[in-house]
JSON list of C-alpha atoms in Angstrom, two decimals:
[
{"chain": "Q", "resi": 1, "resn": "UNK", "atom": "CA", "xyz": [17.11, 32.23, -17.91]},
{"chain": "Q", "resi": 2, "resn": "UNK", "atom": "CA", "xyz": [17.29, 33.87, -14.49]},
{"chain": "Q", "resi": 3, "resn": "UNK", "atom": "CA", "xyz": [14.27, 34.17, -12.28]},
{"chain": "Q", "resi": 4, "resn": "UNK", "atom": "CA", "xyz": [13.00, 37.76, -12.60]},
{"chain": "Q", "resi": 5, "resn": "UNK", "atom": "CA", "xyz": [12.70, 38.00, -8.81]},
{"chain": "Q", "resi": 6, "resn": "UNK", "atom": "CA", "xyz": [16.29, 36.93, -8.09]},
{"chain": "Q", "resi": 7, "resn": "UNK", "atom": "CA", "xyz": [19.55, 38.87, -8.33]},
{"chain": "Q", "resi": 8, "resn": "UNK", "atom": "CA", "xyz": [21.56, 38.44, -11.54]},
{"chain": "Q", "resi": 9, "resn": "UNK", "atom": "CA", "xyz": [25.28, 37.85, -11.00]},
{"chain": "Q", "resi": 10, "resn": "UNK", "atom": "CA", "xyz": [28.00, 38.25, -13.65]},
{"chain": "Q", "resi": 11, "resn": "UNK", "atom": "CA", "xyz": [31.61, 37.20, -13.03]},
{"chain": "Q", "resi": 12, "resn": "UNK", "atom": "CA", "xyz": [34.50, 38.21, -15.33]},
{"chain": "Q", "resi": 13, "resn": "UNK", "atom": "CA", "xyz": [38.27, 37.65, -15.19]},
{"chain": "Q", "resi": 14, "resn": "UNK", "atom": "CA", "xyz": [41.12, 39.81, -16.46]},
{"chain": "Q", "resi": 15, "resn": "UNK", "atom": "CA", "xyz": [44.83, 40.47, -16.16]},
{"chain": "Q", "resi": 16, "resn": "UNK", "atom": "CA", "xyz": [44.19, 43.45, -13.89]},
{"chain": "Q", "resi": 17, "resn": "UNK", "atom": "CA", "xyz": [42.09, 46.52, -13.08]},
{"chain": "Q", "resi": 18, "resn": "UNK", "atom": "CA", "xyz": [42.59, 50.14, -14.06]},
{"chain": "Q", "resi": 19, "resn": "UNK", "atom": "CA", "xyz": [40.90, 52.69, -11.79]},
{"chain": "Q", "resi": 20, "resn": "UNK", "atom": "CA", "xyz": [39.56, 56.06, -12.95]},
{"chain": "Q", "resi": 21, "resn": "UNK", "atom": "CA", "xyz": [38.18, 57.92, -9.95]},
{"chain": "Q", "resi": 22, "resn": "UNK", "atom": "CA", "xyz": [35.26, 55.86, -8.69]},
{"chain": "Q", "resi": 23, "resn": "UNK", "atom": "CA", "xyz": [35.08, 53.77, -11.88]},
{"chain": "Q", "resi": 24, "resn": "UNK", "atom": "CA", "xyz": [37.29, 50.91, -13.02]},
{"chain": "Q", "resi": 25, "resn": "UNK", "atom": "CA", "xyz": [38.01, 48.93, -16.16]},
{"chain": "Q", "resi": 26, "resn": "UNK", "atom": "CA", "xyz": [38.93, 45.26, -16.45]},
{"chain": "Q", "resi": 27, "resn": "UNK", "atom": "CA", "xyz": [42.22, 44.93, -18.36]},
{"chain": "Q", "resi": 28, "resn": "UNK", "atom": "CA", "xyz": [42.54, 42.17, -20.98]},
{"chain": "Q", "resi": 29, "resn": "UNK", "atom": "CA", "xyz": [39.64, 39.83, -20.18]},
{"chain": "Q", "resi": 30, "resn": "UNK", "atom": "CA", "xyz": [40.75, 36.19, -19.88]},
{"chain": "Q", "resi": 31, "resn": "UNK", "atom": "CA", "xyz": [39.42, 32.67, -19.63]},
{"chain": "Q", "resi": 32, "resn": "UNK", "atom": "CA", "xyz": [42.78, 31.02, -18.98]},
{"chain": "Q", "resi": 33, "resn": "UNK", "atom": "CA", "xyz": [46.12, 31.99, -17.50]},
{"chain": "Q", "resi": 34, "resn": "UNK", "atom": "CA", "xyz": [49.25, 30.50, -19.03]},
{"chain": "Q", "resi": 35, "resn": "UNK", "atom": "CA", "xyz": [52.41, 30.14, -16.96]},
{"chain": "Q", "resi": 36, "resn": "UNK", "atom": "CA", "xyz": [55.80, 28.60, -17.66]},
{"chain": "Q", "resi": 37, "resn": "UNK", "atom": "CA", "xyz": [55.89, 26.57, -14.43]},
{"chain": "Q", "resi": 38, "resn": "UNK", "atom": "CA", "xyz": [53.49, 24.96, -11.99]},
{"chain": "Q", "resi": 39, "resn": "UNK", "atom": "CA", "xyz": [53.19, 25.40, -9.07]},
{"chain": "Q", "resi": 40, "resn": "UNK", "atom": "CA", "xyz": [53.19, 29.15, -9.54]},
{"chain": "Q", "resi": 41, "resn": "UNK", "atom": "CA", "xyz": [52.20, 32.37, -7.81]},
{"chain": "Q", "resi": 42, "resn": "UNK", "atom": "CA", "xyz": [49.89, 34.38, -10.08]},
{"chain": "Q", "resi": 43, "resn": "UNK", "atom": "CA", "xyz": [48.02, 37.69, -10.02]},
{"chain": "Q", "resi": 44, "resn": "UNK", "atom": "CA", "xyz": [44.81, 38.60, -11.84]},
{"chain": "Q", "resi": 45, "resn": "UNK", "atom": "CA", "xyz": [41.51, 40.42, -11.31]},
{"chain": "Q", "resi": 46, "resn": "UNK", "atom": "CA", "xyz": [37.90, 39.38, -10.90]},
{"chain": "Q", "resi": 47, "resn": "UNK", "atom": "CA", "xyz": [34.94, 41.70, -11.46]},
{"chain": "Q", "resi": 48, "resn": "UNK", "atom": "CA", "xyz": [31.58, 40.68, -10.00]},
{"chain": "Q", "resi": 49, "resn": "UNK", "atom": "CA", "xyz": [28.48, 42.65, -10.95]},
{"chain": "Q", "resi": 50, "resn": "UNK", "atom": "CA", "xyz": [25.14, 42.05, -9.24]},
{"chain": "Q", "resi": 51, "resn": "UNK", "atom": "CA", "xyz": [21.87, 43.54, -10.49]},
{"chain": "Q", "resi": 52, "resn": "UNK", "atom": "CA", "xyz": [18.12, 42.98, -10.19]},
{"chain": "Q", "resi": 53, "resn": "UNK", "atom": "CA", "xyz": [17.98, 43.39, -6.43]},
{"chain": "Q", "resi": 54, "resn": "UNK", "atom": "CA", "xyz": [15.89, 45.57, -4.16]},
{"chain": "Q", "resi": 55, "resn": "UNK", "atom": "CA", "xyz": [17.82, 48.25, -2.32]},
{"chain": "Q", "resi": 56, "resn": "UNK", "atom": "CA", "xyz": [17.43, 47.89, 1.44]},
{"chain": "Q", "resi": 57, "resn": "UNK", "atom": "CA", "xyz": [17.99, 50.06, 4.45]},
{"chain": "Q", "resi": 58, "resn": "UNK", "atom": "CA", "xyz": [20.33, 49.27, 7.31]},
{"chain": "Q", "resi": 59, "resn": "UNK", "atom": "CA", "xyz": [17.68, 47.20, 9.11]},
{"chain": "Q", "resi": 60, "resn": "UNK", "atom": "CA", "xyz": [17.88, 44.45, 6.45]},
{"chain": "Q", "resi": 61, "resn": "UNK", "atom": "CA", "xyz": [21.31, 44.57, 4.77]},
{"chain": "Q", "resi": 62, "resn": "UNK", "atom": "CA", "xyz": [22.40, 42.53, 1.77]},
{"chain": "Q", "resi": 63, "resn": "UNK", "atom": "CA", "xyz": [25.01, 39.78, 2.05]},
{"chain": "Q", "resi": 64, "resn": "UNK", "atom": "CA", "xyz": [27.73, 38.92, -0.44]},
{"chain": "Q", "resi": 65, "resn": "UNK", "atom": "CA", "xyz": [30.09, 35.97, -0.18]},
{"chain": "Q", "resi": 66, "resn": "UNK", "atom": "CA", "xyz": [32.71, 35.13, -2.81]},
{"chain": "Q", "resi": 67, "resn": "UNK", "atom": "CA", "xyz": [35.39, 32.49, -2.88]},
{"chain": "Q", "resi": 68, "resn": "UNK", "atom": "CA", "xyz": [38.09, 31.15, -5.20]},
{"chain": "Q", "resi": 69, "resn": "UNK", "atom": "CA", "xyz": [38.80, 27.42, -5.15]},
{"chain": "Q", "resi": 70, "resn": "UNK", "atom": "CA", "xyz": [40.07, 24.52, -7.24]},
{"chain": "Q", "resi": 71, "resn": "UNK", "atom": "CA", "xyz": [37.37, 22.58, -9.10]},
{"chain": "Q", "resi": 72, "resn": "UNK", "atom": "CA", "xyz": [39.35, 19.43, -8.32]},
{"chain": "Q", "resi": 73, "resn": "UNK", "atom": "CA", "xyz": [39.38, 20.10, -4.57]},
{"chain": "Q", "resi": 74, "resn": "UNK", "atom": "CA", "xyz": [36.14, 22.00, -3.97]},
{"chain": "Q", "resi": 75, "resn": "UNK", "atom": "CA", "xyz": [35.85, 20.82, -0.36]},
{"chain": "Q", "resi": 76, "resn": "UNK", "atom": "CA", "xyz": [39.32, 22.15, 0.57]},
{"chain": "Q", "resi": 77, "resn": "UNK", "atom": "CA", "xyz": [39.73, 25.60, 2.04]},
{"chain": "Q", "resi": 78, "resn": "UNK", "atom": "CA", "xyz": [39.29, 28.34, -0.56]},
{"chain": "Q", "resi": 79, "resn": "UNK", "atom": "CA", "xyz": [42.40, 30.05, -1.92]},
{"chain": "Q", "resi": 80, "resn": "UNK", "atom": "CA", "xyz": [40.74, 33.43, -1.25]},
{"chain": "Q", "resi": 81, "resn": "UNK", "atom": "CA", "xyz": [37.34, 34.55, 0.05]},
{"chain": "Q", "resi": 82, "resn": "UNK", "atom": "CA", "xyz": [35.16, 37.56, 0.86]},
{"chain": "Q", "resi": 83, "resn": "UNK", "atom": "CA", "xyz": [32.36, 37.56, 3.44]},
{"chain": "Q", "resi": 84, "resn": "UNK", "atom": "CA", "xyz": [30.23, 40.66, 3.90]},
{"chain": "Q", "resi": 85, "resn": "UNK", "atom": "CA", "xyz": [26.82, 40.50, 5.56]},
{"chain": "Q", "resi": 86, "resn": "UNK", "atom": "CA", "xyz": [26.37, 44.27, 6.01]},
{"chain": "Q", "resi": 87, "resn": "UNK", "atom": "CA", "xyz": [25.92, 45.84, 2.56]},
{"chain": "Q", "resi": 88, "resn": "UNK", "atom": "CA", "xyz": [23.51, 48.78, 2.82]},
{"chain": "Q", "resi": 89, "resn": "UNK", "atom": "CA", "xyz": [22.25, 51.59, 0.61]},
{"chain": "Q", "resi": 90, "resn": "UNK", "atom": "CA", "xyz": [23.78, 50.56, -2.70]},
{"chain": "Q", "resi": 91, "resn": "UNK", "atom": "CA", "xyz": [23.83, 53.78, -4.78]},
{"chain": "Q", "resi": 92, "resn": "UNK", "atom": "CA", "xyz": [22.82, 52.28, -8.15]},
{"chain": "Q", "resi": 93, "resn": "UNK", "atom": "CA", "xyz": [21.10, 49.30, -9.72]},
{"chain": "Q", "resi": 94, "resn": "UNK", "atom": "CA", "xyz": [24.46, 47.51, -10.10]},
{"chain": "Q", "resi": 95, "resn": "UNK", "atom": "CA", "xyz": [26.68, 46.42, -7.25]},
{"chain": "Q", "resi": 96, "resn": "UNK", "atom": "CA", "xyz": [30.25, 46.13, -8.52]},
{"chain": "Q", "resi": 97, "resn": "UNK", "atom": "CA", "xyz": [32.97, 44.23, -6.71]},
{"chain": "Q", "resi": 98, "resn": "UNK", "atom": "CA", "xyz": [36.50, 44.70, -8.08]},
{"chain": "Q", "resi": 99, "resn": "UNK", "atom": "CA", "xyz": [38.66, 41.95, -6.64]},
{"chain": "Q", "resi": 100, "resn": "UNK", "atom": "CA", "xyz": [42.42, 42.18, -7.22]},
{"chain": "Q", "resi": 101, "resn": "UNK", "atom": "CA", "xyz": [43.95, 38.80, -6.49]},
{"chain": "Q", "resi": 102, "resn": "UNK", "atom": "CA", "xyz": [47.71, 39.23, -6.11]},
{"chain": "Q", "resi": 103, "resn": "UNK", "atom": "CA", "xyz": [50.30, 36.52, -5.54]},
{"chain": "Q", "resi": 104, "resn": "UNK", "atom": "CA", "xyz": [47.85, 33.62, -5.29]},
{"chain": "Q", "resi": 105, "resn": "UNK", "atom": "CA", "xyz": [49.62, 30.28, -4.83]},
{"chain": "Q", "resi": 106, "resn": "UNK", "atom": "CA", "xyz": [48.29, 27.83, -7.45]},
{"chain": "Q", "resi": 107, "resn": "UNK", "atom": "CA", "xyz": [49.64, 24.37, -6.64]},
{"chain": "Q", "resi": 108, "resn": "UNK", "atom": "CA", "xyz": [48.69, 22.82, -9.99]},
{"chain": "Q", "resi": 109, "resn": "UNK", "atom": "CA", "xyz": [47.21, 23.62, -13.38]},
{"chain": "Q", "resi": 110, "resn": "UNK", "atom": "CA", "xyz": [43.55, 22.96, -13.99]},
{"chain": "Q", "resi": 111, "resn": "UNK", "atom": "CA", "xyz": [40.10, 24.45, -13.57]},
{"chain": "Q", "resi": 112, "resn": "UNK", "atom": "CA", "xyz": [39.47, 27.01, -10.84]},
{"chain": "Q", "resi": 113, "resn": "UNK", "atom": "CA", "xyz": [36.13, 28.50, -9.82]},
{"chain": "Q", "resi": 114, "resn": "UNK", "atom": "CA", "xyz": [34.98, 31.82, -8.43]},
{"chain": "Q", "resi": 115, "resn": "UNK", "atom": "CA", "xyz": [31.66, 31.38, -6.65]},
{"chain": "Q", "resi": 116, "resn": "UNK", "atom": "CA", "xyz": [29.58, 34.38, -5.60]},
{"chain": "Q", "resi": 117, "resn": "UNK", "atom": "CA", "xyz": [26.46, 34.28, -3.43]},
{"chain": "Q", "resi": 118, "resn": "UNK", "atom": "CA", "xyz": [24.37, 37.43, -3.08]},
{"chain": "Q", "resi": 119, "resn": "UNK", "atom": "CA", "xyz": [21.32, 37.26, -0.79]},
{"chain": "Q", "resi": 120, "resn": "UNK", "atom": "CA", "xyz": [21.11, 33.49, -1.31]},
{"chain": "Q", "resi": 121, "resn": "UNK", "atom": "CA", "xyz": [21.51, 33.47, -5.12]},
{"chain": "Q", "resi": 122, "resn": "UNK", "atom": "CA", "xyz": [24.71, 31.71, -6.25]},
{"chain": "Q", "resi": 123, "resn": "UNK", "atom": "CA", "xyz": [26.69, 31.95, -9.49]},
{"chain": "Q", "resi": 124, "resn": "UNK", "atom": "CA", "xyz": [29.87, 30.04, -10.37]},
{"chain": "Q", "resi": 125, "resn": "UNK", "atom": "CA", "xyz": [32.30, 30.89, -13.16]},
{"chain": "Q", "resi": 126, "resn": "UNK", "atom": "CA", "xyz": [35.40, 28.91, -14.18]},
{"chain": "Q", "resi": 127, "resn": "UNK", "atom": "CA", "xyz": [38.81, 29.85, -15.49]},
{"chain": "Q", "resi": 128, "resn": "UNK", "atom": "CA", "xyz": [41.85, 27.72, -16.23]},
{"chain": "Q", "resi": 129, "resn": "UNK", "atom": "CA", "xyz": [45.52, 27.64, -15.28]},
{"chain": "Q", "resi": 130, "resn": "UNK", "atom": "CA", "xyz": [47.80, 26.13, -17.93]},
{"chain": "Q", "resi": 131, "resn": "UNK", "atom": "CA", "xyz": [51.52, 25.38, -17.46]},
{"chain": "Q", "resi": 132, "resn": "UNK", "atom": "CA", "xyz": [54.37, 24.39, -19.79]},
{"chain": "Q", "resi": 133, "resn": "UNK", "atom": "CA", "xyz": [56.27, 22.53, -17.07]},
{"chain": "Q", "resi": 134, "resn": "UNK", "atom": "CA", "xyz": [55.05, 20.76, -13.95]},
{"chain": "Q", "resi": 135, "resn": "UNK", "atom": "CA", "xyz": [57.65, 20.84, -11.17]},
{"chain": "Q", "resi": 136, "resn": "UNK", "atom": "CA", "xyz": [57.93, 17.91, -8.81]},
{"chain": "Q", "resi": 137, "resn": "UNK", "atom": "CA", "xyz": [56.64, 18.70, -5.30]},
{"chain": "Q", "resi": 138, "resn": "UNK", "atom": "CA", "xyz": [57.81, 16.96, -2.14]}
]
């Protein structure tokens, strides 16, 4: 159960995003992505929603950091990342980040993690890449 004084972070994955004005919808939520071959270049979407935070003015902005990495090689450089230390005047009680990840080079099947940190509170969520055939790499 989350601490009532900390932000709550939710991370979801889908095949894509559909935008309607200033709103969006996650298309076909997923937990795993199946591909014929590995390595492979894949595209998908991540939606991160943060709530239970105090809105601040520009003198004390929020920070949000997100990264995508392999669970097997967590210490390696992330495949993708977002760093924003200047989030001010969020217009509602939910901060939504729609992250389209296009043509990401996945070297091997396995577990991958999206990690989001908002004002010091961190949440990790996993998804999986599955492949029918593993191609030999030099």
